[in-house]
Amino acid sequence: MTVPAGRTVPAAVPAGRPLPAHPADVAASAAPASKAVGRAGADLDELIRRDPGAHRVLTGDRPTGPLHLGHYFGTLQNRVRLQRLGVEMFVVVADYQVITDRDIADRLAEHSESLVLDYLAAGLDPDRATIFAHSAVPALNQLLLPFLSLVSVAELGRNPTVKDEIAHSSQSAVNGLMFTYPVHQAADILFCKANVVPVGQDQLPHLEVARTVARRFNERYPHPDGTGVFPRPEALLSAAPLLLGTDGGKMSKSRGNAVRLSADADTTARLIRGAKTDSDRRITYDPATRPEVSSLVLLAALCQDRAPEPVADEIGDGGAAALKRTVTEAVNEHFAPMRARRAELAADRGYIRQVLREGAERANAVAEATLAEVRTVMGSV
Ligand code: ATP
Ligand code: MG
């Protein structure tokens, strides 16, 4: 794999200059903060479609296990779609963030390679997307220091996602990295000046931190020509920003409630058969009052590229068993080609490592340019 001429990322990120002003950002700066992050959806989509070149995406995942259905419909599908629209993309394997909620990053290399396999099987193209592990990009991590000075300890402690992660943590004591996790994520996003971040709902509070860091940095260290160094990134939510797991909680790699994208058809059937539902026999789509049933209906609908209501109507009085049969068939049919592609790719681990190596090279060049700019506006050089 080579980086095609004219597509080297360092050249695509002019050193010292931010991206052009993003119209959504201008609107967002006048809007209440809570609305700004969650709004995304249709507005942002339309802006991206009109001008893919004015957008840059950063997303990523922790290498804590293989990706699941929540990842696919929460963010991965959106990444592939944006890539096809021609949006420049960075995808971070967030390896340092694994040790926020556990003492040791277990089987780190294996899990990192497994993420890359899932990405490529889903359709991310390493010639167009820069896929890298953030521990391999020192200048990115160095941004954490000035960024940490921009947020208060009280703000870090209030973050609802951090509180939720602490509640599910396997550690006996909460470590400092857990509290600085959202600021580290701000460095992941801002090192490449990304202005679009396709994420699930659990990441919205973190996105808010990244937006705050960008705004405060720009205010405290204005660029000599009056512009800010960093754009204010926007979350891009999908139609399934919070897919539930088999226990009715957020589907998560680390919570034993996930259906992996790479699971075989029988395992998928068994897991879905065991998914939590409710006692009402009639199947409806009503996320507010019937979250578990509605999440399953939505899953089938997304696999079949349909709206959830007619899927629920079709099952009608068939009950949970019929719902689960429908979901199983839909999932297995939708993911069969991706599973086959993943198995083929898995035969060449050398290639997967090469993708990460080349991604790190490109990410390093971008991070070094951004860090140089940060040091200049801070007066460090
Ligand atoms: P872990 O349990 O190790 O934290 P996770 O399943 O929560 O793993 P992350 O790596 O933390 O996965 O999240 C990666 C991305 O996937 C984030 O953008 C997150 O919002 C999104 N995501 C994770 N789980 C879901 C879900 N159930 N529904 C929708 N999006 C999700
Ligand atoms: Mg998580």
XYZ file of C-alpha atoms and ligand atoms in Angstrom:
413
model
C 0.000 0.000 0.000
C 1.320 3.435 -0.869
C 0.085 6.952 -0.324
C -1.015 8.139 -3.751
C 0.692 11.244 -5.097
C -1.114 14.412 -4.123
C -2.836 12.776 -1.202
C -0.129 12.982 1.401
C -1.784 14.314 4.481
C 0.933 16.775 5.507
C 0.414 18.622 2.239
C -3.341 18.570 2.776
C -3.008 20.299 6.148
C -1.323 23.612 5.490
C 1.002 24.233 8.409
C -0.019 27.221 10.416
C -3.470 27.629 8.915
C -6.811 26.437 10.237
C -9.522 25.076 7.958
C -11.809 27.670 6.423
C -14.562 28.849 8.766
C -17.225 26.212 9.005
C -20.733 27.652 8.553
C -22.142 25.292 11.179
C -19.468 26.461 13.565
C -20.409 30.073 13.097
C -24.021 29.171 13.876
C -22.919 26.983 16.776
C -20.950 29.720 18.449
C -24.173 31.720 18.801
C -26.185 28.708 19.966
C -26.428 27.287 23.494
C -23.599 24.791 24.043
C -25.790 21.814 24.854
C -27.663 22.207 21.601
C -24.534 22.794 19.582
C -23.082 19.352 20.047
C -26.195 17.249 19.668
C -27.727 19.120 16.770
C -25.512 17.579 14.080
C -27.742 15.262 12.034
C -29.404 16.627 8.944
C -27.941 20.168 9.038
C -24.374 19.054 9.228
C -24.957 16.290 6.736
C -26.252 18.791 4.223
C -23.246 21.077 4.761
C -20.847 18.184 4.258
C -22.609 17.030 1.130
C -22.411 20.525 -0.347
C -18.719 20.957 0.402
C -16.848 17.788 1.429
C -13.493 19.569 1.014
C -14.285 22.006 3.847
C -14.618 19.138 6.296
C -12.196 16.868 8.021
C -13.210 13.897 10.132
C -11.593 12.373 13.180
C -13.107 9.361 14.881
C -11.793 6.359 16.681
C -12.251 3.510 19.078
C -10.510 2.053 22.062
C -8.701 -1.213 21.270
C -10.545 -3.091 23.999
C -12.045 -5.777 21.741
C -13.623 -6.338 18.342
C -16.201 -3.846 17.128
C -19.893 -4.545 17.610
C -23.212 -3.668 15.985
C -23.422 -0.452 18.040
C -20.160 0.747 16.527
C -21.271 -0.023 13.025
C -24.609 1.761 13.156
C -23.423 4.386 15.655
C -20.363 5.610 13.754
C -18.591 3.219 11.393
C -21.253 3.301 8.687
C -21.143 7.108 8.797
C -17.359 7.078 8.442
C -17.550 4.959 5.320
C -20.273 7.164 3.890
C -18.235 10.326 4.541
C -15.162 8.751 3.009
C -17.178 8.022 -0.137
C -18.274 11.661 -0.231
C -14.592 12.580 -0.353
C -14.180 13.936 3.177
C -10.640 13.690 4.530
C -10.556 11.218 7.390
C -8.419 10.339 10.400
C -9.226 7.275 12.480
C -7.504 6.846 15.831
C -6.916 3.564 17.588
C -7.095 5.092 21.059
C -4.633 2.790 22.780
C -3.603 5.003 25.720
C -7.265 5.405 26.579
C -7.561 1.683 27.289
C -5.801 2.178 30.619
C -8.299 4.774 31.815
C -10.503 2.055 33.335
C -8.159 -0.924 33.763
C -4.630 -1.464 35.037
C -3.186 -3.179 31.989
C -4.043 -2.876 28.327
C -4.606 -6.571 27.762
C -3.704 -8.011 24.300
C -3.210 -4.481 22.963
C -1.565 -5.408 19.658
C -4.206 -8.040 18.932
C -7.093 -5.702 19.721
C -5.565 -2.859 17.701
C -5.166 -5.102 14.664
C -8.689 -6.365 15.170
C -10.020 -2.778 15.003
C -8.183 -2.185 11.746
C -9.618 -5.427 10.343
C -13.113 -4.252 11.237
C -12.482 -0.855 9.632
C -11.202 -2.269 6.374
C -13.896 -4.951 6.227
C -16.538 -2.239 6.689
C -15.109 -0.261 3.768
C -12.596 2.246 5.143
C -9.832 2.653 2.578
C -6.360 3.152 4.121
C -5.251 5.073 1.027
C -7.918 7.657 1.792
C -8.214 7.404 5.585
C -5.266 7.885 7.952
C -5.576 5.045 10.469
C -3.127 5.280 13.368
C -2.580 4.464 17.049
C -2.309 7.627 19.115
C 0.569 6.276 21.235
C 2.621 6.299 18.008
C 2.142 10.060 17.596
C 4.087 11.878 20.353
C 3.238 15.418 19.201
C -0.475 14.629 19.480
C 0.001 13.565 23.089
C 2.014 16.675 23.869
C -1.041 18.811 23.067
C -2.590 17.354 26.199
C -0.403 19.613 28.384
C -1.581 23.044 27.219
C -5.111 21.663 26.810
C -5.247 20.477 30.426
C -4.523 24.011 31.578
C -7.725 25.166 29.866
C -10.198 23.085 31.903
C -10.907 23.128 35.618
C -10.780 20.108 37.880
C -14.478 20.676 38.679
C -15.369 20.495 34.973
C -13.513 17.208 34.600
C -15.332 15.757 37.610
C -18.771 16.757 36.293
C -18.492 14.930 32.942
C -21.421 12.440 32.813
C -19.598 10.008 30.488
C -16.633 9.927 32.852
C -19.053 9.188 35.719
C -20.633 6.346 33.719
C -17.225 4.908 32.789
C -16.208 5.039 36.466
C -19.383 3.161 37.414
C -18.447 0.380 34.962
C -14.707 0.434 35.643
C -12.978 -2.742 36.787
C -10.468 -0.776 38.875
C -10.692 -0.497 42.644
C -9.563 3.156 42.524
C -10.210 5.729 39.808
C -6.980 6.871 38.146
C -6.056 10.360 36.946
C -6.156 9.354 33.296
C -9.873 8.626 33.639
C -10.541 12.291 34.455
C -8.258 13.616 31.732
C -9.687 11.198 29.125
C -11.985 13.822 27.515
C -9.105 16.299 27.225
C -6.912 13.647 25.665
C -9.745 13.022 23.249
C -9.757 16.749 22.479
C -6.088 16.344 21.485
C -7.036 13.385 19.247
C -9.612 15.542 17.493
C -7.769 18.841 17.341
C -4.296 17.658 16.361
C -5.577 17.247 12.800
C -8.037 20.167 13.095
C -11.001 17.893 12.518
C -14.329 19.687 12.387
C -16.611 16.642 12.143
C -16.636 13.765 14.616
C -19.039 10.874 13.874
C -19.755 9.403 17.312
C -22.331 7.652 19.435
C -24.398 9.506 22.004
C -22.110 8.559 24.909
C -19.401 10.745 23.380
C -21.372 14.003 23.315
C -20.070 15.273 26.684
C -16.515 14.589 25.461
C -17.196 16.479 22.259
C -18.354 19.385 24.371
C -14.971 19.341 26.139
C -13.151 19.361 22.787
C -15.235 22.346 21.667
C -14.520 24.161 24.925
C -10.792 23.458 24.659
C -10.713 24.731 21.061
C -12.610 27.902 21.958
C -10.552 28.671 25.061
C -7.263 27.968 23.295
C -8.191 30.314 20.455
C -9.220 33.026 22.915
C -6.136 32.696 25.084
C -3.629 32.331 22.240
C -5.001 34.178 19.220
C -3.317 33.646 15.896
C -1.367 36.764 14.792
C -3.862 37.321 11.950
C -6.800 37.222 14.372
C -8.080 33.717 13.581
C -7.969 30.771 15.927
C -5.629 27.816 15.590
C -8.416 25.272 16.077
C -11.856 24.732 14.540
C -14.761 23.888 16.873
C -15.599 20.278 16.067
C -19.166 19.072 15.605
C -20.580 15.684 16.530
C -22.240 13.771 13.743
C -24.832 11.430 15.184
C -26.347 8.542 13.244
C -29.877 7.133 13.295
C -28.687 4.765 16.049
C -26.675 6.904 18.454
C -27.221 4.471 21.326
C -27.783 0.866 20.314
C -28.582 -1.284 23.330
C -26.800 -4.491 24.214
C -28.333 -7.857 25.120
C -28.754 -6.724 28.757
C -30.611 -3.538 27.846
C -27.662 -1.212 28.628
C -25.447 0.549 26.064
C -23.862 -2.108 23.856
C -20.180 -1.981 24.828
C -17.085 -4.004 24.075
C -16.213 -4.218 27.747
C -19.618 -5.011 29.257
C -20.259 -8.558 27.979
C -23.451 -7.477 26.197
C -22.248 -6.990 22.625
C -22.835 -8.736 19.315
C -19.581 -8.483 17.396
C -19.591 -7.536 13.736
C -17.380 -10.561 13.124
C -19.540 -13.050 15.074
C -20.702 -16.049 13.020
C -24.376 -16.551 12.172
C -25.026 -19.064 14.985
C -23.374 -16.945 17.669
C -25.343 -13.940 16.473
C -28.592 -15.951 16.675
C -27.786 -17.182 20.187
C -26.924 -13.718 21.489
C -29.994 -12.085 19.987
C -32.208 -14.891 21.383
C -30.936 -13.953 24.836
C -31.533 -10.214 24.422
C -33.692 -8.489 27.012
C -37.195 -7.495 25.842
C -40.452 -6.836 27.735
C -43.703 -8.673 28.429
C -45.920 -6.852 25.899
C -46.573 -9.298 23.044
C -47.389 -6.643 20.472
C -44.210 -5.299 18.875
C -44.087 -1.529 18.476
C -41.406 1.065 17.888
C -41.456 3.346 20.887
C -37.922 4.142 22.091
C -39.061 6.282 25.044
C -41.243 3.660 26.733
C -39.926 0.398 25.252
C -36.174 0.927 24.830
C -35.084 -2.725 24.518
C -37.746 -3.791 21.995
C -37.297 -0.571 20.021
C -33.531 -0.975 19.842
C -34.025 -4.458 18.341
C -36.618 -3.145 15.871
C -34.228 -0.355 14.878
C -31.407 -2.840 14.406
C -33.478 -4.929 11.981
C -34.636 -1.777 10.187
C -31.098 -0.440 9.745
C -29.908 -3.774 8.378
C -32.788 -3.769 5.894
C -32.410 -0.063 5.129
C -36.014 0.647 6.133
C -37.828 2.792 8.691
C -38.409 1.075 12.059
C -42.209 1.573 12.245
C -43.165 -0.709 9.317
C -40.737 -3.353 10.598
C -42.549 -3.320 13.966
C -45.972 -3.355 12.255
C -45.045 -6.408 10.211
C -44.103 -8.372 13.321
C -47.234 -7.109 15.088
C -48.524 -9.717 17.564
C -45.693 -12.152 16.803
C -44.032 -11.280 20.099
C -40.391 -11.215 21.124
C -39.574 -14.556 19.472
C -40.671 -13.325 16.038
C -38.890 -10.025 16.595
C -35.659 -11.829 17.425
C -35.965 -14.085 14.382
C -36.403 -11.027 12.171
C -33.426 -9.275 13.771
C -31.191 -12.335 13.488
C -31.974 -12.852 9.816
C -31.501 -9.173 9.036
C -28.170 -8.939 10.876
C -26.775 -12.140 9.401
C -27.764 -11.167 5.890
C -26.423 -7.626 6.172
C -23.071 -8.566 7.686
C -22.304 -11.763 5.721
C -20.203 -9.987 3.043
C -18.345 -7.937 5.663
C -17.544 -11.034 7.713
C -16.190 -12.784 4.618
C -14.026 -9.759 3.755
C -12.718 -9.615 7.307
C -11.725 -13.291 7.225
C -9.780 -12.718 3.992
C -7.995 -9.655 5.396
C -7.157 -11.482 8.632
C -4.904 -13.845 6.681
C -2.390 -11.025 6.110
C -1.484 -9.473 9.458
C 1.615 -7.909 7.890
C -0.643 -5.736 5.766
C -2.683 -4.635 8.787
C 0.487 -3.594 10.608
C 1.617 -1.730 7.494
C -1.657 0.214 7.474
C -0.973 1.337 11.059
C 2.656 2.164 10.304
C 1.844 4.297 7.279
C -1.048 5.930 9.135
C 1.282 6.832 12.009
C 3.753 8.383 9.580
C 1.106 10.647 8.104
C -0.420 11.454 11.514
C 3.009 12.347 12.923
C 3.631 14.887 10.175
C 0.247 16.503 10.830
C 0.685 16.485 14.618
C 4.156 18.017 14.405
C 2.857 20.852 12.207
C 0.007 21.544 14.653
C 2.285 21.386 17.685
C 4.715 23.818 16.043
C 1.837 26.204 15.495
C 0.656 25.799 19.085
C 4.144 26.478 20.427
C 4.427 29.558 18.224
C 1.171 31.150 19.380
C 2.027 30.278 22.991
C 5.367 32.006 22.582
C 7.368 28.842 23.242
C 9.618 29.424 20.276
P -15.628 0.125 25.820
O -16.655 -0.718 26.526
O -14.280 -0.504 25.851
O -15.614 1.562 26.236
P -17.315 0.770 23.577
O -18.149 -0.311 23.050
O -17.965 1.786 24.457
O -16.046 0.099 24.272
P -15.683 2.785 22.335
O -14.386 2.388 21.730
O -15.643 3.399 23.707
O -16.623 1.495 22.344
O -16.496 3.748 21.363
C -16.130 3.948 20.024
C -17.183 4.724 19.281
O -18.347 3.922 19.102
C -17.666 5.989 19.987
O -17.919 6.964 19.010
C -18.957 5.577 20.637
O -19.842 6.659 20.814
C -19.512 4.587 19.604
N -20.355 3.592 20.256
C -19.956 2.702 21.179
N -20.986 1.958 21.602
C -22.077 2.391 20.919
C -23.458 2.000 20.918
N -23.912 1.038 21.715
N -24.311 2.649 20.077
C -23.853 3.632 19.264
N -22.563 4.054 19.215
C -21.685 3.432 20.039
Mg -16.728 3.283 25.483
